[in-house]
mmCIF file of C-alpha atoms in Angstrom:
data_model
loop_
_atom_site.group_PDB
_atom_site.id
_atom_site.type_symbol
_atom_site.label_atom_id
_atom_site.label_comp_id
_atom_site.label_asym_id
_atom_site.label_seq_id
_atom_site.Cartn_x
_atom_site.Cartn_y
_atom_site.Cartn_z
ATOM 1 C CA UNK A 1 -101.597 -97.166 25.358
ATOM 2 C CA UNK A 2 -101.190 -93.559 26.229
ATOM 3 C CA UNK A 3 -100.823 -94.100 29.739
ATOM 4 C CA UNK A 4 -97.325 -95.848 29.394
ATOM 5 C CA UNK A 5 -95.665 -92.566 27.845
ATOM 6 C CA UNK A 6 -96.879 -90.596 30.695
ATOM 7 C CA UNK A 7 -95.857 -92.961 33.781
ATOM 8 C CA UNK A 8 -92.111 -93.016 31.499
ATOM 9 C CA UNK A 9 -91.752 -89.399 31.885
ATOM 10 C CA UNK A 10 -92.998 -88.978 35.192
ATOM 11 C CA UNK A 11 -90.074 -92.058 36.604
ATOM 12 C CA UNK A 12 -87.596 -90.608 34.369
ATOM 13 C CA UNK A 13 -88.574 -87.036 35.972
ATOM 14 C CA UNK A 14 -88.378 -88.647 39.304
ATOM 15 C CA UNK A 15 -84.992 -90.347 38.483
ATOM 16 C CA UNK A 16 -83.586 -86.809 37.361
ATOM 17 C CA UNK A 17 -84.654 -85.325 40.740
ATOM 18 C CA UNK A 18 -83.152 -88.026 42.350
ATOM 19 C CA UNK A 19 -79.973 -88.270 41.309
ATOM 20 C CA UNK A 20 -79.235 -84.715 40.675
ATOM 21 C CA UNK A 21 -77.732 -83.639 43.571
ATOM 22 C CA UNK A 22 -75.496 -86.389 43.144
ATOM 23 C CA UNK A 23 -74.724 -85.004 39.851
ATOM 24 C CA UNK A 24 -73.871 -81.935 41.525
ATOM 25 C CA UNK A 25 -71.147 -82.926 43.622
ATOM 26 C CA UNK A 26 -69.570 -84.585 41.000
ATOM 27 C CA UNK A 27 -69.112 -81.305 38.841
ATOM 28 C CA UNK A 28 -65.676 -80.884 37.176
ATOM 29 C CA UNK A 29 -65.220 -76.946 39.242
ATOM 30 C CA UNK A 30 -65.015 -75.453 42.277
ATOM 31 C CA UNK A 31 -66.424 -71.984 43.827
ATOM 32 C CA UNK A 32 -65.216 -69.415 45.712
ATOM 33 C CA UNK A 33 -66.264 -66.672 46.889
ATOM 34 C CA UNK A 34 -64.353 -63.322 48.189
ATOM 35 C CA UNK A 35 -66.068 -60.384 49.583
ATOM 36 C CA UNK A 36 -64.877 -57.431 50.948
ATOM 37 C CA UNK A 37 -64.245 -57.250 54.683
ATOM 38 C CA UNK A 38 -66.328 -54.074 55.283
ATOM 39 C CA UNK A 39 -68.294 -51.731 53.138
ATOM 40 C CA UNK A 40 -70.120 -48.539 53.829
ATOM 41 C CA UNK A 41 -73.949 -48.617 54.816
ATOM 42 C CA UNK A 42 -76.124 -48.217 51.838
ATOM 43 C CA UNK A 43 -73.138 -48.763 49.259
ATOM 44 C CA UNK A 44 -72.847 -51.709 46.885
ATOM 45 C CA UNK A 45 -70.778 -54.222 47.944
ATOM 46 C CA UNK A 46 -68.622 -56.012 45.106
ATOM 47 C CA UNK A 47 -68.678 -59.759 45.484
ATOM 48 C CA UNK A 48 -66.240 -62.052 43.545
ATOM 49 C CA UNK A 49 -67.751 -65.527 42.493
ATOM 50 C CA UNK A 50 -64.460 -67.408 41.266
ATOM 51 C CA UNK A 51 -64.931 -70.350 39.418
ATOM 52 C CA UNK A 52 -62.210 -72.922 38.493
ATOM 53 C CA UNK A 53 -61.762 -76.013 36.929
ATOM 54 C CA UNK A 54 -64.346 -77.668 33.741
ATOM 55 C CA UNK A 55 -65.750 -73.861 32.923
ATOM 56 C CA UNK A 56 -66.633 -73.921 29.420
ATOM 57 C CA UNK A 57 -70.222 -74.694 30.068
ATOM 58 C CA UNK A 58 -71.473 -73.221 33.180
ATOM 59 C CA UNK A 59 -74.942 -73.887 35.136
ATOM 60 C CA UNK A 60 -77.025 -71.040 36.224
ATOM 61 C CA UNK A 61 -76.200 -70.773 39.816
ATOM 62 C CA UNK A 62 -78.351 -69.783 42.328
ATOM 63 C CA UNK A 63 -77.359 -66.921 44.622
ATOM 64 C CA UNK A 64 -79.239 -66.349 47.712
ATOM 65 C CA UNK A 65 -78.715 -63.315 50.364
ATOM 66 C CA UNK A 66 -79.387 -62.756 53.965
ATOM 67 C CA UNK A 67 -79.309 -59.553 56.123
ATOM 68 C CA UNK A 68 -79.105 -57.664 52.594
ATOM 69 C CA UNK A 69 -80.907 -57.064 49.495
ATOM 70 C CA UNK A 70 -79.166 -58.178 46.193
ATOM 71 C CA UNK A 71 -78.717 -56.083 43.719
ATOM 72 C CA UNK A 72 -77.140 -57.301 40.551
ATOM 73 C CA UNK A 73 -75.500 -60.105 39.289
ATOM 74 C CA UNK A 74 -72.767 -60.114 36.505
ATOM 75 C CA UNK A 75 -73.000 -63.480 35.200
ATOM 76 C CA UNK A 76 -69.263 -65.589 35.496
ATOM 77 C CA UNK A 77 -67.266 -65.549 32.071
ATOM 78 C CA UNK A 78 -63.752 -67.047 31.518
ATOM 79 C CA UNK A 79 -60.972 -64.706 32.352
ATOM 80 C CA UNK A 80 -57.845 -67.644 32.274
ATOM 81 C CA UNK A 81 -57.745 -70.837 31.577
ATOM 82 C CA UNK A 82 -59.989 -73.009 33.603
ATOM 83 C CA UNK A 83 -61.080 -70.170 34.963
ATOM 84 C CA UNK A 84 -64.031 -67.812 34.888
ATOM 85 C CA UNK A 85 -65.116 -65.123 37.411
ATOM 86 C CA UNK A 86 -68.534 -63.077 38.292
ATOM 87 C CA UNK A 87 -69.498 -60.567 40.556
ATOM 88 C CA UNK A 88 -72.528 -60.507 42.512
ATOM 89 C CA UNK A 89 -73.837 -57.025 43.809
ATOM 90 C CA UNK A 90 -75.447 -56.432 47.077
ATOM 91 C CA UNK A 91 -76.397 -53.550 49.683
ATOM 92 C CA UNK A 92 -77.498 -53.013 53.422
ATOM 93 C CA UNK A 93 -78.862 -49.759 53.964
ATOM 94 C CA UNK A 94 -78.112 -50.241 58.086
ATOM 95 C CA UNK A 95 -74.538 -51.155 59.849
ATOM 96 C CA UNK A 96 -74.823 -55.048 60.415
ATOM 97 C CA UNK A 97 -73.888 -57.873 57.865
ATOM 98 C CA UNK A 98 -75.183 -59.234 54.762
ATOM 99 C CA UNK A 99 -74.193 -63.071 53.581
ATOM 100 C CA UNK A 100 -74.199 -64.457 50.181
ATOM 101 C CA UNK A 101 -74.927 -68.267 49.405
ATOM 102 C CA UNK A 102 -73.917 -69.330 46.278
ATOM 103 C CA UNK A 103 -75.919 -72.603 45.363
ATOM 104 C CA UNK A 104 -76.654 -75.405 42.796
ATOM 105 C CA UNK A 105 -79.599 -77.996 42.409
ATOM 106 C CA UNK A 106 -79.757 -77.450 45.758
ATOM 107 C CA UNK A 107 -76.288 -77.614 47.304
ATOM 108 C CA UNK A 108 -74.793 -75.047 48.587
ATOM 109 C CA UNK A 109 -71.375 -74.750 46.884
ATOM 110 C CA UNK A 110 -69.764 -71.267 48.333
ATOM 111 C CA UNK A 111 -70.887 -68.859 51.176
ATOM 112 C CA UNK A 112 -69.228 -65.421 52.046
ATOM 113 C CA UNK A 113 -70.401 -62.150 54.879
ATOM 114 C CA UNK A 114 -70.034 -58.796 54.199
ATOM 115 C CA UNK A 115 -69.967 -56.473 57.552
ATOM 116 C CA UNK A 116 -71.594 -53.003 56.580
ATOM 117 C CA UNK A 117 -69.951 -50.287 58.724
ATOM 118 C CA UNK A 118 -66.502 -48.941 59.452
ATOM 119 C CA UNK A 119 -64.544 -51.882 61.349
ATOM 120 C CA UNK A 120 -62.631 -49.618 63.634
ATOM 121 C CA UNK A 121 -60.876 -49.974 67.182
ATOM 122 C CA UNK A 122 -59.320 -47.432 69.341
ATOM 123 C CA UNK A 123 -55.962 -47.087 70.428
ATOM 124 C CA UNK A 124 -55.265 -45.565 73.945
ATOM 125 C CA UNK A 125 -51.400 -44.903 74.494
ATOM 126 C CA UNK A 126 -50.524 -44.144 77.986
ATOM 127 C CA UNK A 127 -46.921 -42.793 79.220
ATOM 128 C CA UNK A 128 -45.832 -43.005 83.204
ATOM 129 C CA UNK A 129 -43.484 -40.543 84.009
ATOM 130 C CA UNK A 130 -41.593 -42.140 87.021
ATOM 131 C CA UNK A 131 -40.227 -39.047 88.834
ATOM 132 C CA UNK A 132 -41.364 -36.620 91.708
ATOM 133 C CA UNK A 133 -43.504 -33.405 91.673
ATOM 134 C CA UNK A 134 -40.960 -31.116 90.885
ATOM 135 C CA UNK A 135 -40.246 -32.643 86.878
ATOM 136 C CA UNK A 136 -40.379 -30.318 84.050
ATOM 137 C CA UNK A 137 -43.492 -30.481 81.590
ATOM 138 C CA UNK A 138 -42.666 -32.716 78.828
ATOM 139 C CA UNK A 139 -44.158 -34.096 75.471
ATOM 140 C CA UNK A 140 -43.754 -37.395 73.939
ATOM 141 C CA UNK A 141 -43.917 -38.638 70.804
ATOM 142 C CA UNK A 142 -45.565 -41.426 69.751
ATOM 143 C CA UNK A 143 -45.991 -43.308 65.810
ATOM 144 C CA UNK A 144 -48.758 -46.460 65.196
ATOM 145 C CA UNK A 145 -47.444 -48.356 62.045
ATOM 146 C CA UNK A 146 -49.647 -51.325 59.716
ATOM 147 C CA UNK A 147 -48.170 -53.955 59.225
ATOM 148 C CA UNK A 148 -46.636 -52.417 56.142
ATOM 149 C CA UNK A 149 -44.499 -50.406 58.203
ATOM 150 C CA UNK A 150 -46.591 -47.078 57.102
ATOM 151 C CA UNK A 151 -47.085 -44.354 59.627
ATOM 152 C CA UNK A 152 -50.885 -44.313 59.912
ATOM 153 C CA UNK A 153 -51.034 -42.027 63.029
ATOM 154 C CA UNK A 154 -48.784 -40.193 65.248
ATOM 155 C CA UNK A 155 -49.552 -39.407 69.154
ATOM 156 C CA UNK A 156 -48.883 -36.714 71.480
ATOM 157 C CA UNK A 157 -48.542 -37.224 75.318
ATOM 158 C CA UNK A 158 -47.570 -34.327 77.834
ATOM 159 C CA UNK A 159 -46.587 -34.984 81.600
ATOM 160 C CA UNK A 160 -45.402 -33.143 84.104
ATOM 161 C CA UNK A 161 -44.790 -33.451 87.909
ATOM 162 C CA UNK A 162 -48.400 -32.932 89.226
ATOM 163 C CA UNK A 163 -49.489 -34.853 86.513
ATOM 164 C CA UNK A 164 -47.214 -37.863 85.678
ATOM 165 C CA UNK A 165 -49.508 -40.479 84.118
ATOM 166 C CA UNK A 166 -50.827 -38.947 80.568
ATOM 167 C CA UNK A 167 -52.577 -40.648 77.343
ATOM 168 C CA UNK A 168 -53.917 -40.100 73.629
ATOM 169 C CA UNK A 169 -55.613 -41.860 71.473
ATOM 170 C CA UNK A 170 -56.034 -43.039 67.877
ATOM 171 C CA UNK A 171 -59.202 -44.250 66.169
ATOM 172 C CA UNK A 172 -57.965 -46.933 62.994
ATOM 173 C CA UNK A 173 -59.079 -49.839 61.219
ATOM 174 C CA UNK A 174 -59.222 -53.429 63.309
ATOM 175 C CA UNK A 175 -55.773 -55.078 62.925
ATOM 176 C CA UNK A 176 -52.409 -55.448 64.283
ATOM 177 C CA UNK A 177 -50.635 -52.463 64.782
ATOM 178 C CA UNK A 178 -46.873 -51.424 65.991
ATOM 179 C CA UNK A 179 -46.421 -48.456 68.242
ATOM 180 C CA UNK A 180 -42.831 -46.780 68.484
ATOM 181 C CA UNK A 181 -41.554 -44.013 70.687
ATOM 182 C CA UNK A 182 -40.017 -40.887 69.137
ATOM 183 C CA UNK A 183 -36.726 -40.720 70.711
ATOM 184 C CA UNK A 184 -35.265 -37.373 70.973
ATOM 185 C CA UNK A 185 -31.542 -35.665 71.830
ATOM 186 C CA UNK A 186 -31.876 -36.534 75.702
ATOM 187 C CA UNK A 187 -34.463 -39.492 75.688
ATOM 188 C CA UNK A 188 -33.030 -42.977 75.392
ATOM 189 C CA UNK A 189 -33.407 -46.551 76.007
ATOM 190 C CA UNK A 190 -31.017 -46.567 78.833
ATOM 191 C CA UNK A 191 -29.527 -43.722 81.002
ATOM 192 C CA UNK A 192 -26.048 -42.255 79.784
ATOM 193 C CA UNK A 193 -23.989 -39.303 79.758
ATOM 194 C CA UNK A 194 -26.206 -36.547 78.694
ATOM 195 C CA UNK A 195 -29.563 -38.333 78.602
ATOM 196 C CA UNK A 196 -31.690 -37.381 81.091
ATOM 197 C CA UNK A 197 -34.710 -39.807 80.487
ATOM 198 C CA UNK A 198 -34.670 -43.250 79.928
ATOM 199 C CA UNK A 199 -37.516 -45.676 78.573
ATOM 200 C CA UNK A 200 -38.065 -48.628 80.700
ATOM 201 C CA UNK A 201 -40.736 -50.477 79.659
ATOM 202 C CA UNK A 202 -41.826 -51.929 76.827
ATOM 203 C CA UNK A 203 -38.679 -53.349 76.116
ATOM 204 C CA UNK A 204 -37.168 -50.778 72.788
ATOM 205 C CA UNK A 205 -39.785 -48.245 73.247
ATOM 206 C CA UNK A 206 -42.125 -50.825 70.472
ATOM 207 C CA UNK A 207 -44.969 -52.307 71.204
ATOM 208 C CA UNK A 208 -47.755 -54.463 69.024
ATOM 209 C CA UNK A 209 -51.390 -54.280 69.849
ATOM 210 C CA UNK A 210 -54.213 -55.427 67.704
ATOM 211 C CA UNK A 211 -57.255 -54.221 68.150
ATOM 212 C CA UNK A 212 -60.901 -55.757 66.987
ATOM 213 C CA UNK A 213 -64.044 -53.973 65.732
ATOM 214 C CA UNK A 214 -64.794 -51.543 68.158
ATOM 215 C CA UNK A 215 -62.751 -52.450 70.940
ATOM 216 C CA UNK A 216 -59.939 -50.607 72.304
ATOM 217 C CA UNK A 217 -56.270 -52.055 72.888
ATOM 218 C CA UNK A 218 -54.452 -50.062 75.935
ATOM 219 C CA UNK A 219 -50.506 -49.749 75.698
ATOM 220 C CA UNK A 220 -48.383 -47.831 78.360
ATOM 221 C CA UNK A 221 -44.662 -46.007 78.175
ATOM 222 C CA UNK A 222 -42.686 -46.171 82.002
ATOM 223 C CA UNK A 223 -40.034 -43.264 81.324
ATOM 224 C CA UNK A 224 -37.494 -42.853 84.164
ATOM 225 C CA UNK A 225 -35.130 -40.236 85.404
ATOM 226 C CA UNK A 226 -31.614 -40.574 84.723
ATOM 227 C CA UNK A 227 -28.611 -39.548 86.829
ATOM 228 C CA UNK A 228 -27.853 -36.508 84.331
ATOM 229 C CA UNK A 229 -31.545 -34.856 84.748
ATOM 230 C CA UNK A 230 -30.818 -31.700 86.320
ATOM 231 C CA UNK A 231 -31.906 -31.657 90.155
ATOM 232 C CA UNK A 232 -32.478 -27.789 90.617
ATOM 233 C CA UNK A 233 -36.112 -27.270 90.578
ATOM 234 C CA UNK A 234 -35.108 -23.719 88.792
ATOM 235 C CA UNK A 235 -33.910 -25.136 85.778
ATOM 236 C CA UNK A 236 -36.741 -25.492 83.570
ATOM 237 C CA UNK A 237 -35.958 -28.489 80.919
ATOM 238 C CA UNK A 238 -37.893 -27.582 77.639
ATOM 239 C CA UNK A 239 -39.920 -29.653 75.525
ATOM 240 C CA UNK A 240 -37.429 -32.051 73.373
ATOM 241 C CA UNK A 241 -37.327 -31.569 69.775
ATOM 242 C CA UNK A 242 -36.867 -34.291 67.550
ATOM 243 C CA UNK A 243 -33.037 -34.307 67.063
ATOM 244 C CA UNK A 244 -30.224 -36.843 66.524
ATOM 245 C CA UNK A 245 -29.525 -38.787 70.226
ATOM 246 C CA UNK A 246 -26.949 -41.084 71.071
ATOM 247 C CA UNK A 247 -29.242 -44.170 70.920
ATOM 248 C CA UNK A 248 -31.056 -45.390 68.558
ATOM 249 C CA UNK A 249 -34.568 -43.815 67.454
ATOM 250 C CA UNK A 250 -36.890 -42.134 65.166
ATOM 251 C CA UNK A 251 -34.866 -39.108 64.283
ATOM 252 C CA UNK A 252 -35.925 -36.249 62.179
ATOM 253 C CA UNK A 253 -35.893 -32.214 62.014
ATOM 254 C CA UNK A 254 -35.871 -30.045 64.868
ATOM 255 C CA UNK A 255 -39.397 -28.873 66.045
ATOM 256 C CA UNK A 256 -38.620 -25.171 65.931
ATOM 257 C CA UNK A 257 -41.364 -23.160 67.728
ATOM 258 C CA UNK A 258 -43.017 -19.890 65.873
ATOM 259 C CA UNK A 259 -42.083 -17.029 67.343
ATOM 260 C CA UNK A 260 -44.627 -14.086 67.812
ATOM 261 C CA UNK A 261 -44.470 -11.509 65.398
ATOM 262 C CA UNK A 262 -43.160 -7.915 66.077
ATOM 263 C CA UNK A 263 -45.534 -4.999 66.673
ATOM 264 C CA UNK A 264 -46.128 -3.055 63.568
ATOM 265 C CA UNK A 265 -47.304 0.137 65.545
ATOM 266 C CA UNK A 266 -47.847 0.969 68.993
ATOM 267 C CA UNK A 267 -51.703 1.435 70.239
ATOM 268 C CA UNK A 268 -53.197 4.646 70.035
ATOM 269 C CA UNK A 269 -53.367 7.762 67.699
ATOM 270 C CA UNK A 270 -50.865 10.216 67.881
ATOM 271 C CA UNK A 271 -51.992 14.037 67.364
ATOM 272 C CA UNK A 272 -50.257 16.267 65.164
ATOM 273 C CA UNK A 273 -48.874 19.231 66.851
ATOM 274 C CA UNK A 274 -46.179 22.345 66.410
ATOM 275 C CA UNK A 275 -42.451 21.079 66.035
ATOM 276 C CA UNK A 276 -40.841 17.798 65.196
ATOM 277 C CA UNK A 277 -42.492 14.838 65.966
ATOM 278 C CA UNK A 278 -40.672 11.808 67.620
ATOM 279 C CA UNK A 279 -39.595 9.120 65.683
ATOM 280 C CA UNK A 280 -41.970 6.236 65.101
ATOM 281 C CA UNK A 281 -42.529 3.212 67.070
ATOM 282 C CA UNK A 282 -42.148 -0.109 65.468
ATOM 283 C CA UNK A 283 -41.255 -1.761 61.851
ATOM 284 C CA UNK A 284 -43.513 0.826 59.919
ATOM 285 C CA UNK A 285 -42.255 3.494 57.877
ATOM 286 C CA UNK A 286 -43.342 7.073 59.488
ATOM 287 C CA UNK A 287 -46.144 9.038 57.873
ATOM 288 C CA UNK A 288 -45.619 12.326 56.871
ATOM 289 C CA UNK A 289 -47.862 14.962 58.877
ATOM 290 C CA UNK A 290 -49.538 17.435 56.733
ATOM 291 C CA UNK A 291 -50.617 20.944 57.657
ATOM 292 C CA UNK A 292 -54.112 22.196 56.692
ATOM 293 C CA UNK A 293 -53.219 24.879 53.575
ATOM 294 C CA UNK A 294 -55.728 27.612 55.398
ATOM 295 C CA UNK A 295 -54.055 27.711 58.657
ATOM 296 C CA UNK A 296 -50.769 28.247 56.914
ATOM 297 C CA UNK A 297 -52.209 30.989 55.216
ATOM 298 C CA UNK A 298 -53.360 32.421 58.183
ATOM 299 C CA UNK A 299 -49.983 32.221 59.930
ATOM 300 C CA UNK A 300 -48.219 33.573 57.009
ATOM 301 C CA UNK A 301 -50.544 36.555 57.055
ATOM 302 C CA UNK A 302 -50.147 37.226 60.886
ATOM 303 C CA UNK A 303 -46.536 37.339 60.153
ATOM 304 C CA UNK A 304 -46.550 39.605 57.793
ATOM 305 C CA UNK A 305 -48.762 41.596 59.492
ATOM 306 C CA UNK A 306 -47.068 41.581 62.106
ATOM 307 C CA UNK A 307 -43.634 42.738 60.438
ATOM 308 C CA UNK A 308 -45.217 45.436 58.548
ATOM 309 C CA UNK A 309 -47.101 47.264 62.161
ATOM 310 C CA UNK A 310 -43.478 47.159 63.388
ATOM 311 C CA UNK A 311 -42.016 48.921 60.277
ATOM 312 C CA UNK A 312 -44.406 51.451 60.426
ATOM 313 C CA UNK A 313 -43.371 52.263 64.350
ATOM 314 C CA UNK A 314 -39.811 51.891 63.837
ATOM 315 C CA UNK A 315 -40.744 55.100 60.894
ATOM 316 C CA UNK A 316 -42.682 56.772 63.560
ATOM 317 C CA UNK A 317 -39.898 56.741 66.144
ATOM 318 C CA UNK A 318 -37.716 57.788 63.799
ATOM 319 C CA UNK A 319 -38.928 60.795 62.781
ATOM 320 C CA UNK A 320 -37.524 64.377 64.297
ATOM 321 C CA UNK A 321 -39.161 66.105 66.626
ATOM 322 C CA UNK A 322 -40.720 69.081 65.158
#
């Protein structure tokens, strides 16, 4: 009699098993999960577990992790309606990844990576100075914008004749960037009266690269020679500053080199002597020259001995003759 009890549970346990998976699929939510895209080796990385849908009673989920350790988990509570959100903690001590599997009765319901490491490309802008050996040293500007349409670096490239082709690069975060030529006073997109370079290629001095983790992305400036550029290999054309141009551009203040500052007093030291000194060389004020106090006394003496030896002759020579 005791044996029918037992063989009920056991095909009602076997039932339960079989059909819960089933059961599973069929519940009334949906999970998602949303990690961040990198994070730094041996830091926590914050995982969101959103759930949506039937969330007043929740199961206990399973969360599994690979390439990582986990950490923490911060069980999912409503925050809207039909809504509830968790976060699951984990960390990788190593650059690499780390994936979380979110799971139930043994279905795997959400899955997300975490990359542990800076995500970073390099950006190599290269400018082409098209003319002959005897063009001035120059240096251009360059800008790399997100796709925001912040400045997130700026770029300077110097050519010259004997060296036409130069390049500089930027290290940022993988993703598409813009890069934009500074145009300055006598730089333009096309030759005129009073420019004397001209950007030819890319089309509107703007270009878009994207770069990936740890690749590089390669973007080159052709500047040209226009008809106004001064010929005379004398004339020495100085570096541009960033001032308003006929065309259009990224304009801004001059770039006004420091100058060097005066000479405050000229090398050496200068020895007192007898008489007026000359005046002083430089911006500081001249310092008075002082006479030790004993050797004026002495001279003061001398001259008074003096004086009083030729009193006493003049006395002598005046006397009569006896």
């Amino acid at each position: 009699m005791k044996t029918l009890p037992i063989a009920g549970l056991l095909a009602g346990l076997l039932a339960a098993l079989t059909f819960l998976p089933a059961l599973a699929q069929q519940q009334p939510y949906t999970v998602t999960v949303t990690a961040p895209p990198t994070a730094q080796p041996g830091s926590p990385a914050a995982i969101t577990i959103r759930i949506e849908g039937q969330v007043a009673i929740l199961p206990s989920f399973t969360y599994d992790v690979e390439g990582a350790t986990l950490l923490g988990v911060l069980a999912p509570t409503p925050v809207a309606a039909n809504v509830a959100e968790g976060t699951v903690f984990v960390r990788r001590d190593t650059p690499g990844s780390g994936a979380l599997i979110v799971s139930f009765a043994g279905q795997v319901l959400a899955r997300a990576t975490v990359q542990f490491g800076t995500a970073t490309g390099t950006i190599r802008v290269e400018t082409l100075l098209a003319a002959g050996p005897e063009a001035a040293a120059r240096t251009w500007r360059y800008q790399a914008l997100d796709p925001a349409g912040t400045v997130v670096a700026e770029l300077q490239i110097s050519t010259s004749g004997d060296a036409p082709l130069g390049a500089a690069s930027a290290t940022l975060p993988a993703g598409v960037y813009a890069i934009r030529q500074i145009l300055g006073s006598d730089t333009a997109l096309a030759c005129a009266t009073g420019i004397f370079y001209a950007v030819s290629q890319p089309v509107g001095a703007v270009s878009t690269v994207s770069i990936a983790p740890g690749g590089q992305a390669t973007v080159r400036y052709t500047i040209a020679p226009c008809p106004d550029l001064p010929r005379d290999p004398e004339i020495l054309i100085p570096v541009d500053t960033i001032a308003p141009g006929p065309e259009g551009g990224i304009v801004g203040e001059p770039a006004i080199a420091p100058s060097e500052p005066p000479f405050n007093q000229v090398a050496g030291a200068r020895q007192p002597g007898p008489g007026l000194l000359p005046p002083a060389a430089g911006n500081s004020a001249p310092q008075p020259v002082t006479q030790p106090l004993p050797a004026l006394l002495a001279a003061a003496s001398l001259l008074l001995l003096s004086g009083s030896g030729m009193l006493l002759l003049s006395r002598r020579r005046s006397r009569p003759l006896p």
